[in-house]
Structure formats: structure tokens, C-alpha cells
Coordinates of C-alpha atoms in Angstrom, one line a residue:
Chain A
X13 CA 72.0 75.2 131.5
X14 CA 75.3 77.0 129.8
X15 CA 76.3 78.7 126.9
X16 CA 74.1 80.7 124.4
X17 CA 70.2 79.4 124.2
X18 CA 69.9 78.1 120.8
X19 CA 67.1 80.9 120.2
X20 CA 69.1 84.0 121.0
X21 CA 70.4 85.4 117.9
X22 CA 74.8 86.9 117.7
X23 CA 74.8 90.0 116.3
X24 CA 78.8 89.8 116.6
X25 CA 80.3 90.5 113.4
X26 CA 82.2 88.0 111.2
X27 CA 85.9 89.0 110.4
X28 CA 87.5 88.4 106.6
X29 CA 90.7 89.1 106.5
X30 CA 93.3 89.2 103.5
X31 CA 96.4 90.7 102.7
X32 CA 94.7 92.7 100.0
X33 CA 91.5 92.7 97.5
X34 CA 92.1 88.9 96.8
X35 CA 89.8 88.2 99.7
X36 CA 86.8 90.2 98.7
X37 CA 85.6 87.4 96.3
X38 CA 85.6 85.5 99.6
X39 CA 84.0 88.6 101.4
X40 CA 81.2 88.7 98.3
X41 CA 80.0 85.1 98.3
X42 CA 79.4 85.7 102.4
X43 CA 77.6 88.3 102.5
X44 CA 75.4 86.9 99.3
X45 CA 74.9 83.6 101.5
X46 CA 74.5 85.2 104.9
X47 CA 72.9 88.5 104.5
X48 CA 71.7 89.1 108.0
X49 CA 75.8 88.8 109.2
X50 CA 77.6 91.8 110.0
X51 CA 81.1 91.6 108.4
X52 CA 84.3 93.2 108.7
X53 CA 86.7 92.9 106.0
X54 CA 90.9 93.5 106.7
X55 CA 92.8 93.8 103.8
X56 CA 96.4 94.4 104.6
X57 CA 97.1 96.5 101.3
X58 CA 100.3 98.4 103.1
X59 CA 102.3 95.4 103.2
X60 CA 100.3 93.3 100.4
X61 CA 101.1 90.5 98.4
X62 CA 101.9 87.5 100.9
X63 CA 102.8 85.2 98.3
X64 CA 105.9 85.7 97.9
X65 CA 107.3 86.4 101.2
X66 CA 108.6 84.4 103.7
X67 CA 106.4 81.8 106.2
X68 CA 107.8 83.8 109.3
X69 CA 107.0 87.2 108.1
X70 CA 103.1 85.7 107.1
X71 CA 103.0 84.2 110.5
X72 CA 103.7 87.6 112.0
X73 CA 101.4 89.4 109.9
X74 CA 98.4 87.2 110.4
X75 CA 99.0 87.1 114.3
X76 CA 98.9 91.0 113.7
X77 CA 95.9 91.1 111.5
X78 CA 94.3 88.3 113.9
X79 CA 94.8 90.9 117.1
X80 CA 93.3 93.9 115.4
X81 CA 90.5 91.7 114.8
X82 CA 89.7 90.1 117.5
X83 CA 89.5 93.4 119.4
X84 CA 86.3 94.5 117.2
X85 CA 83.9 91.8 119.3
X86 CA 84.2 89.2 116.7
X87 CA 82.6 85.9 116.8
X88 CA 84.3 84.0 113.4
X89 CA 88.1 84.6 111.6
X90 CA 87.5 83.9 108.1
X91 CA 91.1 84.3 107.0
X92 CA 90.7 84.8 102.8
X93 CA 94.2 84.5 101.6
X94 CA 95.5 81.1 100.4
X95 CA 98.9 81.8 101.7
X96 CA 97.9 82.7 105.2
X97 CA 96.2 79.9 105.5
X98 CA 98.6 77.5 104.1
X99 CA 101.7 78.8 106.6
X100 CA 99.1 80.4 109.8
X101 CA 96.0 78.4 110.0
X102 CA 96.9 76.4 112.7
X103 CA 99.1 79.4 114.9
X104 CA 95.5 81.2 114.6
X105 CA 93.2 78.3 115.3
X106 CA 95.9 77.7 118.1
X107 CA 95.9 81.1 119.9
X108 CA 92.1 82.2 119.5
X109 CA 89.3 81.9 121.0
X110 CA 86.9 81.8 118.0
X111 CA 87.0 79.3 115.4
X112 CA 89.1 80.2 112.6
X113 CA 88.1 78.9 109.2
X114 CA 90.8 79.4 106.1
X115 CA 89.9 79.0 102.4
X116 CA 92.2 75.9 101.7
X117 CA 90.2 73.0 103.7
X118 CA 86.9 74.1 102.1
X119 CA 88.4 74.4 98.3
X120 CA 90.3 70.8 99.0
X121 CA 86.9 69.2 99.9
X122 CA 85.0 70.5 97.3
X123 CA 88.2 69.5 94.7
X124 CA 88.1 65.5 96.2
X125 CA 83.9 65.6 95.5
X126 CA 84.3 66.6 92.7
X127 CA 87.4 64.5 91.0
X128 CA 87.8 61.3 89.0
X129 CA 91.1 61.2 90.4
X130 CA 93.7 63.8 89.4
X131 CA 93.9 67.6 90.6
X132 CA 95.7 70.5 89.7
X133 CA 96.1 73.4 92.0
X134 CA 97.3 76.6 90.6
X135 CA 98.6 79.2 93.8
X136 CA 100.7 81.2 94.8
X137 CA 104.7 80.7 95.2
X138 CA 104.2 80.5 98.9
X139 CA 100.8 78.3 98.7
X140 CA 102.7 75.7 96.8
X141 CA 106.1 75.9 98.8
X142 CA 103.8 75.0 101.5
X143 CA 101.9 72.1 99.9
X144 CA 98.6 73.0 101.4
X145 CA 96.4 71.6 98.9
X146 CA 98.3 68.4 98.6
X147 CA 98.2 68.4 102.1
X148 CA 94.5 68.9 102.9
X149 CA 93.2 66.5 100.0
X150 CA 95.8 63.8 101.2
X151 CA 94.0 64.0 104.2
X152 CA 90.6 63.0 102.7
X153 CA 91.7 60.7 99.6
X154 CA 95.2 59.6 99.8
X155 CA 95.2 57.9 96.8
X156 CA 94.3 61.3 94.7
X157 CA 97.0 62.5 92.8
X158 CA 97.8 66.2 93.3
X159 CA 99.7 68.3 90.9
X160 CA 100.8 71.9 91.4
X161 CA 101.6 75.1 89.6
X162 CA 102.7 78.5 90.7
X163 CA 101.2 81.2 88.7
X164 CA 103.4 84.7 90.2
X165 CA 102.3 86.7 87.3
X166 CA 98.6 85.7 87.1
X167 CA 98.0 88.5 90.1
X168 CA 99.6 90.9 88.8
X169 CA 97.5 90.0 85.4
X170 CA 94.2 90.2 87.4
X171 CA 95.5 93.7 89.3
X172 CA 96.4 95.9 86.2
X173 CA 93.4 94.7 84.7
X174 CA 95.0 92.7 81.9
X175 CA 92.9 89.3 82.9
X176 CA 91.2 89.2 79.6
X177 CA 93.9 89.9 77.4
X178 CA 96.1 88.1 75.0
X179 CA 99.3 88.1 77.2
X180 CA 96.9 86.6 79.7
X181 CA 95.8 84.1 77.5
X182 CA 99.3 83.3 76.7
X183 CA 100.7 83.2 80.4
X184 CA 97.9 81.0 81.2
X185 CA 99.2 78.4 78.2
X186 CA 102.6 78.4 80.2
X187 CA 101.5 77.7 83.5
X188 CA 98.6 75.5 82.4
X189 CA 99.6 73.0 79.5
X190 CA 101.6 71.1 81.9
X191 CA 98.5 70.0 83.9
X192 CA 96.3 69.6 81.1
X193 CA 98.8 67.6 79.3
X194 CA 99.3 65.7 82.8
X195 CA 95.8 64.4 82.8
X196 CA 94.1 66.4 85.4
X197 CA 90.1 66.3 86.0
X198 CA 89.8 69.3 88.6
X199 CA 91.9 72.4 88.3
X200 CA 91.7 74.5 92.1
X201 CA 91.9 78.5 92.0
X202 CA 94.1 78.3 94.9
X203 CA 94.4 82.2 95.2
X204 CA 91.5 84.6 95.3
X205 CA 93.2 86.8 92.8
X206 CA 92.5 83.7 90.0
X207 CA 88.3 83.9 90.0
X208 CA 89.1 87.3 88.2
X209 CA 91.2 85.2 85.3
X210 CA 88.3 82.6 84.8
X211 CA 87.4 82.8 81.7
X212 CA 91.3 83.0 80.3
X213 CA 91.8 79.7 82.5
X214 CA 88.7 78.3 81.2
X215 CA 90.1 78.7 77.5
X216 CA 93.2 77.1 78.2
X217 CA 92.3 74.0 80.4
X218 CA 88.8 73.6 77.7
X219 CA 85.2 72.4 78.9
X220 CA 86.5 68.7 80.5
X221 CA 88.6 70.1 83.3
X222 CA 85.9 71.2 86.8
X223 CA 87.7 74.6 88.2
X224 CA 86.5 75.0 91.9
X225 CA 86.8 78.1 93.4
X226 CA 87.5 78.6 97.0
X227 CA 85.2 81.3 97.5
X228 CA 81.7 79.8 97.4
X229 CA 82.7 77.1 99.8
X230 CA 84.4 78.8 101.9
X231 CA 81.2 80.8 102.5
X232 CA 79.4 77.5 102.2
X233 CA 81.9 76.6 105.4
X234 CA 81.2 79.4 107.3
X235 CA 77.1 79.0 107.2
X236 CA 77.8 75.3 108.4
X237 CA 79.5 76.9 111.5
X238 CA 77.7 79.0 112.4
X239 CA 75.3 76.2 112.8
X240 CA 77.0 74.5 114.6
X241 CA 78.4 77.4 116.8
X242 CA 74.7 78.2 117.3
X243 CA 76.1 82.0 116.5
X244 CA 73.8 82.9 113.6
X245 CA 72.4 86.8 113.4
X246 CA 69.4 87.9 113.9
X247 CA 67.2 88.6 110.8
X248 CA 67.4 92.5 108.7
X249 CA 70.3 93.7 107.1
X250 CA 74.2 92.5 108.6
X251 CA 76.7 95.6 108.9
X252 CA 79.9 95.8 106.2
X253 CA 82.7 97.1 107.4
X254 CA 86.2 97.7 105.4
X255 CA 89.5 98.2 107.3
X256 CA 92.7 98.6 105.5
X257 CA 96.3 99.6 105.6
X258 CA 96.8 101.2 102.9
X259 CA 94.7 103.7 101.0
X260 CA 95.4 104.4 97.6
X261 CA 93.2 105.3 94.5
X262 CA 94.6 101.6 93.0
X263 CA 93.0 99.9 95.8
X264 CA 89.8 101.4 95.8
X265 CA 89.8 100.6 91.9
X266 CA 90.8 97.1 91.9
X267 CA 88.7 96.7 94.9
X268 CA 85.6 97.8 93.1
X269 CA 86.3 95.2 90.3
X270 CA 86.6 92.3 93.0
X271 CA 83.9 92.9 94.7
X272 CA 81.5 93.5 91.7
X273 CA 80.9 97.4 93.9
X274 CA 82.2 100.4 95.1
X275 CA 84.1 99.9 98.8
X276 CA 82.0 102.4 101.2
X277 CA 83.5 103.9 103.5
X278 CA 86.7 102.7 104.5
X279 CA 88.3 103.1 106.9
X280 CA 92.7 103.1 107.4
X281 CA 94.2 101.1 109.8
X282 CA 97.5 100.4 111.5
X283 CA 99.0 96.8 112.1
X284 CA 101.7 96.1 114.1
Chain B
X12 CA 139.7 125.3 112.0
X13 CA 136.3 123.6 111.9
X14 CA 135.2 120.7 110.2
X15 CA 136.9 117.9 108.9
X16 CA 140.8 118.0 108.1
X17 CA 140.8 117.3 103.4
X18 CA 143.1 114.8 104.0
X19 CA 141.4 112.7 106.8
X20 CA 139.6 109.9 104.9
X21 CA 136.2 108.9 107.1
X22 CA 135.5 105.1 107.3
X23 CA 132.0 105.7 107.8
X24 CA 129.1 103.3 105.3
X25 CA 127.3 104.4 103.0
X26 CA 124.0 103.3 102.8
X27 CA 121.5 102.4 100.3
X28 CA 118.1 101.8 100.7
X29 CA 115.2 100.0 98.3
X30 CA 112.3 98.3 99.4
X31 CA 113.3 95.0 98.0
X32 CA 115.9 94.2 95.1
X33 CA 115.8 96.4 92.6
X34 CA 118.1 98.3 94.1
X35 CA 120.7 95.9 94.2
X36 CA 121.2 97.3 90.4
X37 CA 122.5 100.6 92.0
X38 CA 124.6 99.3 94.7
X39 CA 126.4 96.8 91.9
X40 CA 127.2 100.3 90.1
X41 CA 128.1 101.7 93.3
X42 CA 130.4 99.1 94.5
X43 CA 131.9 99.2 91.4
X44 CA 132.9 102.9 91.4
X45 CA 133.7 102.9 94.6
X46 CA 135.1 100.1 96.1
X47 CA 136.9 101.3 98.9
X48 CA 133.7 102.5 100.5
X49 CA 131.8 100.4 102.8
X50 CA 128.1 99.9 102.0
X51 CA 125.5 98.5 104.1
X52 CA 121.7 97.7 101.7
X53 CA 119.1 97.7 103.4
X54 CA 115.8 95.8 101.4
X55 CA 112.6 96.3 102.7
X56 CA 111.3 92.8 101.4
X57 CA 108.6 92.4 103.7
X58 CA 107.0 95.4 102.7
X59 CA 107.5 95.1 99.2
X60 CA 106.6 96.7 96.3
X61 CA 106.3 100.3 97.0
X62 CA 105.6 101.2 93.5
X63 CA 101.4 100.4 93.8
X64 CA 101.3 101.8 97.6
X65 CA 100.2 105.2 98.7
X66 CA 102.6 108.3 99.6
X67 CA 101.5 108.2 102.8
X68 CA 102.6 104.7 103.5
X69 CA 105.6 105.2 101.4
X70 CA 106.8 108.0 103.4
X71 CA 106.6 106.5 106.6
X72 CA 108.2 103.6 105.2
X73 CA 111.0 105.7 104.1
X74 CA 111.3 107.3 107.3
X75 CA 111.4 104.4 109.2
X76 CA 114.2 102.3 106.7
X77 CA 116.4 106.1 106.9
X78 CA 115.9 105.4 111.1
X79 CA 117.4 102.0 111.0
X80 CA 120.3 103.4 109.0
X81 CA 121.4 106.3 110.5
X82 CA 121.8 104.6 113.5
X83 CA 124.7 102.7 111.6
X84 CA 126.9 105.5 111.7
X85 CA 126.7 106.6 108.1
X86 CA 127.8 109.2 106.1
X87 CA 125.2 109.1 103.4
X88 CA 121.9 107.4 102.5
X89 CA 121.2 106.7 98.8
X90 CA 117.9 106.3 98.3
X91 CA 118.1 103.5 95.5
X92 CA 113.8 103.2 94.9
X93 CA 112.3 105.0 92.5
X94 CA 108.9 105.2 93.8
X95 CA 110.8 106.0 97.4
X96 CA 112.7 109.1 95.9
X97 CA 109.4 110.3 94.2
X98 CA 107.9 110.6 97.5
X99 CA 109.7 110.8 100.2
X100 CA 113.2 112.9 99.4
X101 CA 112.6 116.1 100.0
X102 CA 111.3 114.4 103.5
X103 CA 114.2 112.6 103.9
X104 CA 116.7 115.6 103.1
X105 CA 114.7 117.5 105.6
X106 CA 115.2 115.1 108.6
X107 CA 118.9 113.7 108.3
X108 CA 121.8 115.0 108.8
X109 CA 123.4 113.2 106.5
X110 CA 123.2 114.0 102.8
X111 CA 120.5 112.1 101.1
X112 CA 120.5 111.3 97.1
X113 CA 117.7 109.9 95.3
X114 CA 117.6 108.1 91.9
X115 CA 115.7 110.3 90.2
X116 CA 117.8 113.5 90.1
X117 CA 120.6 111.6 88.4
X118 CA 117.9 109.8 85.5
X119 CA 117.2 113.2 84.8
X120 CA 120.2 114.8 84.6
X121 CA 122.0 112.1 82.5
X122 CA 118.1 112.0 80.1
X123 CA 118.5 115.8 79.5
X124 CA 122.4 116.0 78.3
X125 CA 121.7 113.2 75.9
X126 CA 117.8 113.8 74.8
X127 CA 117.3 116.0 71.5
X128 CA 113.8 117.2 73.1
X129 CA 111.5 114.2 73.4
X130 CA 112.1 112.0 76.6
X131 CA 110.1 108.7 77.9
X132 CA 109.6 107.5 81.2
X133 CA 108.7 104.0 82.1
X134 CA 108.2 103.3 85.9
X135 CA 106.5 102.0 88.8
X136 CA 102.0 103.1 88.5
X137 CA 103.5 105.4 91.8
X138 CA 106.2 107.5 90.4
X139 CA 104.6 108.2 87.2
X140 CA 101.3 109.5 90.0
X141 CA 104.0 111.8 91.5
X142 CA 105.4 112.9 88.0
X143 CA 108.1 113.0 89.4
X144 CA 110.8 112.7 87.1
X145 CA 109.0 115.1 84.8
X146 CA 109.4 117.8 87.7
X147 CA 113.4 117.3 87.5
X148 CA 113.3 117.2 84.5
X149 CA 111.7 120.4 83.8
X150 CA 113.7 122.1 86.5
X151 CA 116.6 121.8 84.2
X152 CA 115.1 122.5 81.1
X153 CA 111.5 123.4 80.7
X154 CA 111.6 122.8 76.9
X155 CA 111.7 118.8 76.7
X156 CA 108.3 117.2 76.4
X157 CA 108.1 114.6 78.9
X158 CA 105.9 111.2 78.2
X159 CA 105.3 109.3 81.2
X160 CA 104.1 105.6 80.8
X161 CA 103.7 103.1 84.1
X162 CA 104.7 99.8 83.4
X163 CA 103.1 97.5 86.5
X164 CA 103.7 94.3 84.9
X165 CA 108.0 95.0 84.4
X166 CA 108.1 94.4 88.0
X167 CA 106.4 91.0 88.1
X168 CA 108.1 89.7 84.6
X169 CA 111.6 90.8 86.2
X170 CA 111.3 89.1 89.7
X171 CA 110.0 85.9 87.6
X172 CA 112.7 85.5 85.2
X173 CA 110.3 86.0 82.4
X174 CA 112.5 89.7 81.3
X175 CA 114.0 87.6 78.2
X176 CA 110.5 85.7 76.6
X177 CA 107.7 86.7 74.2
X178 CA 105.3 87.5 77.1
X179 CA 107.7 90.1 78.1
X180 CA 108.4 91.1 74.0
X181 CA 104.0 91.1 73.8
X182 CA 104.3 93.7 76.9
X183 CA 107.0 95.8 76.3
X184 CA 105.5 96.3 72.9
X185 CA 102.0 97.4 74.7
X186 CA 103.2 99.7 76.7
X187 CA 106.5 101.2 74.6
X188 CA 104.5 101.6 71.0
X189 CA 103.0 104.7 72.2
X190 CA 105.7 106.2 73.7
X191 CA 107.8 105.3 70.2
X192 CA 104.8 106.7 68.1
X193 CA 105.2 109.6 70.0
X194 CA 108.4 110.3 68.8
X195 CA 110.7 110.1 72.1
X196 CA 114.7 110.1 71.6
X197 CA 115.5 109.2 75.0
X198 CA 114.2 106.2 77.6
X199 CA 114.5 106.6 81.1
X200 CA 114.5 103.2 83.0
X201 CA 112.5 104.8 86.1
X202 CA 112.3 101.7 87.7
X203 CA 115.6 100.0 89.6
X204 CA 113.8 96.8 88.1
X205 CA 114.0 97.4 84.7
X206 CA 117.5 97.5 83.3
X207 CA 117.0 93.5 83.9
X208 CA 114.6 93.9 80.7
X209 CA 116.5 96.2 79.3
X210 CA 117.7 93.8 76.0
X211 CA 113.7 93.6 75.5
X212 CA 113.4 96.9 75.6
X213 CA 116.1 97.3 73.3
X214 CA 114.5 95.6 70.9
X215 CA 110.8 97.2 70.9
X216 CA 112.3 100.6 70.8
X217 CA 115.0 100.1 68.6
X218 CA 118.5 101.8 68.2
X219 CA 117.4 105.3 67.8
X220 CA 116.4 105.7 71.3
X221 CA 118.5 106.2 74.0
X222 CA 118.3 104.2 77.3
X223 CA 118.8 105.5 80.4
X224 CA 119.7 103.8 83.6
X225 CA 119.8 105.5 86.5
X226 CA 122.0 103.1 88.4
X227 CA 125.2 104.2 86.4
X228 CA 124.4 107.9 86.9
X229 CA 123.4 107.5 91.0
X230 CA 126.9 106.0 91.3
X231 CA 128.6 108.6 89.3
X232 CA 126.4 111.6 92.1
X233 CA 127.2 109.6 95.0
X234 CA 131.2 109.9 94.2
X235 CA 130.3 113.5 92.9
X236 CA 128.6 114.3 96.5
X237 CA 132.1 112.4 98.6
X238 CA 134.3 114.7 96.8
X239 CA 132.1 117.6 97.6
X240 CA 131.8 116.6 101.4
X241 CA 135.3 115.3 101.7
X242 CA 134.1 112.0 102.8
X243 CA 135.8 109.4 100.6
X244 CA 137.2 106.5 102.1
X245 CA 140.7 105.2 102.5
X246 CA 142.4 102.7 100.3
X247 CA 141.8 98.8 100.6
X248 CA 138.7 96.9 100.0
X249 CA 135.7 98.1 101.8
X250 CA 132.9 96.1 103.9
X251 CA 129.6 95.1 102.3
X252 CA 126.6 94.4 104.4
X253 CA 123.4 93.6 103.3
X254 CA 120.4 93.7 105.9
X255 CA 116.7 92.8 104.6
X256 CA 113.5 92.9 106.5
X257 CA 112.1 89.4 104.9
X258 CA 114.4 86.4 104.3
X259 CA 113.0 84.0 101.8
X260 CA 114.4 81.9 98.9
X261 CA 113.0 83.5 96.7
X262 CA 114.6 86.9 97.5
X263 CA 117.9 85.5 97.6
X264 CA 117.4 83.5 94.4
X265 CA 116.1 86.9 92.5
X266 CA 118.6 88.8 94.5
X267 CA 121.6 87.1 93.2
X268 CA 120.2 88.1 89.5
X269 CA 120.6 91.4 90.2
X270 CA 123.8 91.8 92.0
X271 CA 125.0 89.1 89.3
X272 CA 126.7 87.2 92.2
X273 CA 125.1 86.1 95.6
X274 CA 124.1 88.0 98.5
X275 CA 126.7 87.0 101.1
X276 CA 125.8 86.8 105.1
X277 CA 122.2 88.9 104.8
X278 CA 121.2 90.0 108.2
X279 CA 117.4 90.1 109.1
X280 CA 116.2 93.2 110.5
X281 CA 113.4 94.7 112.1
X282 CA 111.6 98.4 110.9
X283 CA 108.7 100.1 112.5

């Protein structure tokens, strides 16, 4: 017999990675599923956002991110940033040993349950350029119409703090009333910086429109392969582990607001 | 005789260095003051913005954008960022050979001749941390009260093309009322990406105030600082080069708004 027996727990940590706090939404809803799982988040603050940059530069960074990971005896890449996953995914899943899981696949199949027939996804400049969500639901349901939005300003919004406010409210009316007047029945937080905007997106887009949010199934995703990697922890408490690349007293402080806590003990980090 | 014959004019670039396009705002001004000198602009778009990052990371950013340029046989390096000059000039003036002028030195100078005691400064979350253009300030005249205000969102309206709507009227007013309450004569743009909102900011501060941009005033020191050095160019037209670390569409698109023409024949480089 070869491989892991199905009894013997991995105590190998899961790695999250991001270019910044957007991913610790994605980081929360793990380690509220799987508890027992040591995780290891990389938020790559020093050369943060990815959304607007270019699909070689993300590539390079994510192979980066990706090394520094691997490195730490991982046994799961759980890459948390739309826009990695919409121009990397497949360069990762290509070179790695462990299975890579990104946040799009997971928010497109939870979009397509969910839909009468017409989705919005809101994202950033680079998500959309790349037309990852179109992509992914195309590839369960075709015949699903698939509208979408870039949002730039909505992270900057949800970094200064200013998700709740009336210029939110406001910018969200730009970006939105186009898919609301268009008809759709499933609107897609298509970056992890838009959970923090929910309620100002659930204003504008009213009580008929279903918003998914990546982060629950992505974390829904990652118990399912564990599962089927066999690769699940052992009972007690999992480690948490935060690596990033840039320190500031801003991180820390938008970082606590994601992740609904203080960030202990983090540690800085060189890529590349 | 040492040195440099007065009459011998020296061919060598100038170089000016932002960490995306903001900058391009100061080269215009120097290109147009100058235009027998060769420039070479160097954005640092894959590592963009500086203005939320750390000092630490800002300063070997610096360091490592100054190593790429000085290796370009150049007579000077203007450093064209605000948040860059904040913290890393004295650094920077330490380690070349080559004079090295900052933005904020000039913002200063030009606030104080012009301010009747009360002076505002909008800028990047990072240079208002450094306080740094209250420090020159106050090293030419100790009396002037200085009111700092960061202005995050600027940044994100400017590189959208928003600078001109009500979202960016509803912000400018949120962060410039106090500032205006307070009394202030004088507005220093402390940001390389704000004179692209400057007719909003017009408007919510009215005519009383002055508005200064430092772009006009770094041009005017970096002709000031030739003449001291002897290092002006000959006649003719001279060579412009621009080299950026990140090569998307969107940079050039936004790029072209502030230069007001497009960025011919960018080069991609590599720093660090």
C-alpha cells in the first residue's frame, strides 16, 4: 500500500496568500470552518494592489509568493486574490506540487447555483480584463449571461474606511445601476476588498439581487479537498501564522478591520 | 584648473524618478523649462503607490530606482514623489554623487513667499506621517502654522478619471472644509497626483486661497541647481526616455493624462 493511510492525520500547514488584507476575509472563513488547520497567511503589502498592474508582473509575483510558500512544508495554496487567480491559477497549479485552489472557480459555482439566469460580477480592473468569471461560469452554464463591472475605487473606499459612507453609497450607484437596470439576479463580490462594502452594495442593488461572496466557498472548497487529499489535521487548535512584506501601522489597522481581530505577531518578509 | 571648464556644456540626462505617474506632472514642467536637457523617467509601476507603504520599504525602494539611474550616466536625479522625498532624500543625498532634489523643498519654498501665515497641506497618508513638509517649512520660517490633511482617496479619483465629478466635489469637500475653516491662505498640492484635481479643488477652497504646485517650482530648482553646477546642456532638442518597471494599458492610458500627450517608446525595466 502507498501514500498517506487514511487515518494518519497532516499537520502541514495550509498557505493563504494575497497581495494585501483583501485575502483575510478568505483567511477568516478558513480558519472558522477548519479550526484544527494550521494556516499561514502571505499578504504581499510591499508591492500591493494587483489589480491594476499588468498580467506579467502578477504572474511573477505569484510565482514569488508561491516559492516563499512552498518552502514553509505546506500541504494546500489557497491563493485569495481575484486577480492572481484570474491571470496565475493555472502557472501555479502547473509548477506545484500541491493542489492550488483560487477564489474564482468556487465564487463562479456558487453564482450558477444560485442564478435564474443573469450575473453580475463586480472586480477589479485586472479581474475583468481577464474575464475570469465569465470564463469559469461559461464553463458550467453556457447559456448564463455574464455581465461585468470594474469597481477601482471601491478598494480604496473599503481601505480608508469610507465603506459606509455617502460617497460610497454614491460610487456604488455608478458602478451598479447598470447591472441592476440590466436585469441581473446574482451580483459576485469578485474581490475580497468588496465583503467590507456589503451593506452599501446591498442598498444599491435592493433585496431581489443574491450577492455571493467568494470567501465562504472558497473555504467551503478547501474542506472538500482536503477530503479528498486525505490531508486533514489532527484534532486541538491549528497554528496562525502572518507573513508580510510590508509593515506599516495602515496595515496592521486595516488588517484588524478585515479580519474582525488584531494580526498577532507578524512577521516581515522578503519576496523576490 | 580643476573641474569642469563654464563654458563646456555636459550632455549628460537628467533623471526623474516617481513610483508610477504622478510624476509625469513634474517632468512635463521640466521638459518645458528645459528642453535642451535630456531626461530619462523612471516609474516604478509595479510597486506602486508608495504613499500607504512604510519608510522602510520606501527607502529601499528609493535606493534601488536611484541604482538603476545612476548607472545611466546622469548628472542629477529629481526625486519627483512626494512620499519618496519625505523619506528617503536625505538618504539619497547621502549616497549619490550626483545632486539629488526632492519635491518638497521647492512646495515649501514657493508656499512660504506667497502664504500670509496660515499654510495647508494635502498629500499622500505617508508624507503627512513624516510631516515632512511642515519640517521645510519651518526651517524657513518657524512662524507659519502648518495644517496637514492626508487625502488617500485623491490618488484613486485621479488615476480613474473621476478628478472632474461630484464624487470627487463630495470628497474634496470632506477633507478641505477643515482645512478652510481653519483659516489657511495657502494650499500646497503635496501630492504629484493632485494638480489633475486641481479645478475641484479650486472650487471647494475658493479664490482666496492659494494653490501651490510643486511641479512648477521643482522645474524652476532643477534649472536653479544646473546653473549652480554648470551642467546645462547644449542647444538643440534633447532626448526623452521613459523606462517603467510595469507595462500595462492602463498606465499608459492614465500616463498620457498626465504628460497631456503620450508616452512614446517606454522601456520595461527591472529594480531590486
Amino acid at each position: 500500500m502507498t501514500g498517506r493511510p487514511k487515518s494518519e492525520p497532516d499537520s502541514r500547514s495550509i498557505a493563504i496568500f494575497d497581495s494585501g488584507v483583501g485575502g483575510l476575509t478568505v483567511f477568516r472563513e478558513i480558519a472558522r470552518a477548519l479550526p484544527q488547520e494550521s494556516l499561514i497567511y502571505l499578504g504581499d503589502s510591499a508591492r500591493l494592489p494587483y489589480g491594476t498592474k499588468s498580467a506579467q508582473t502578477i504572474e511573477r509575483y505569484a510565482l514569488q509568493a508561491a516559492g516563499h510558500l512552498v518552502a514553509q512544508n505546506i500541504k494546500m495554496l489557497v491563493v485569495a486574490c481575484n486577480t492572481a487567480t484570474a491571470f496565475a491559477l493555472p502557472l501555479l497549479q502547473a509548477r506545484l506540487e500541491v493542489p492550488v485552489i483560487g477564489v474564482i472557480g468556487p465564487g463562479a459555482s456558487a453564482a450558477v447555483a444560485v442564478s435564474r439566469g443573469t450575473i453580475g460580477v463586480i472586480a477589479t480592473e485586472g479581474t475583468v480584463r481577464a474575464g475570469a468569471y465569465r470564463k469559469a461560469i461559461h464553463d458550467i452554464d453556457s447559456s448564463i449571461e455574464v455581465i461585468e463591472q470594474a469597481c477601482p475605487l471601491f478598494v480604496a473606499l473599503a481601505e480608508e474606511g469610507w465603506a459606509n459612507t455617502h460617497v460610497a453609497r454614491e460610487v456604488a450607484e455608478i458602478y451598479l445601476t447598470p447591472l441592476v437596470d440590466a436585469g441581473i439576479d446574482t451580483l459576485v463580490l469578485g474581490c475580497t476588498h468588496y465583503p467590507l462594502l456589503r451593506s452599501t452594495i446591498r442598498h444599491v442593488a435592493g433585496d431581489g439581487i443574491t450577492i455571493v461572496d467568494s470567501a465562504e466557498t472558497t473555504a467551503r472548497a478547501v474542506a472538500a479537498e482536503l477530503t479528498v487529499q486525505k490531508a486533514i489535521a489532527s484534532n486541538g487548535a491549528g497554528a496562525r501564522r502572518f507573513q508580510i512584506t510590508d509593515a506599516s501601522e495602515r496595515f496592521s489597522r486595516i488588517a484588524a478591520e478585515f479580519l474582525e481581530s488584531p494580526m498577532q505577531e507578524v512577521e516581515l518578509v522578503s519576496l523576490g
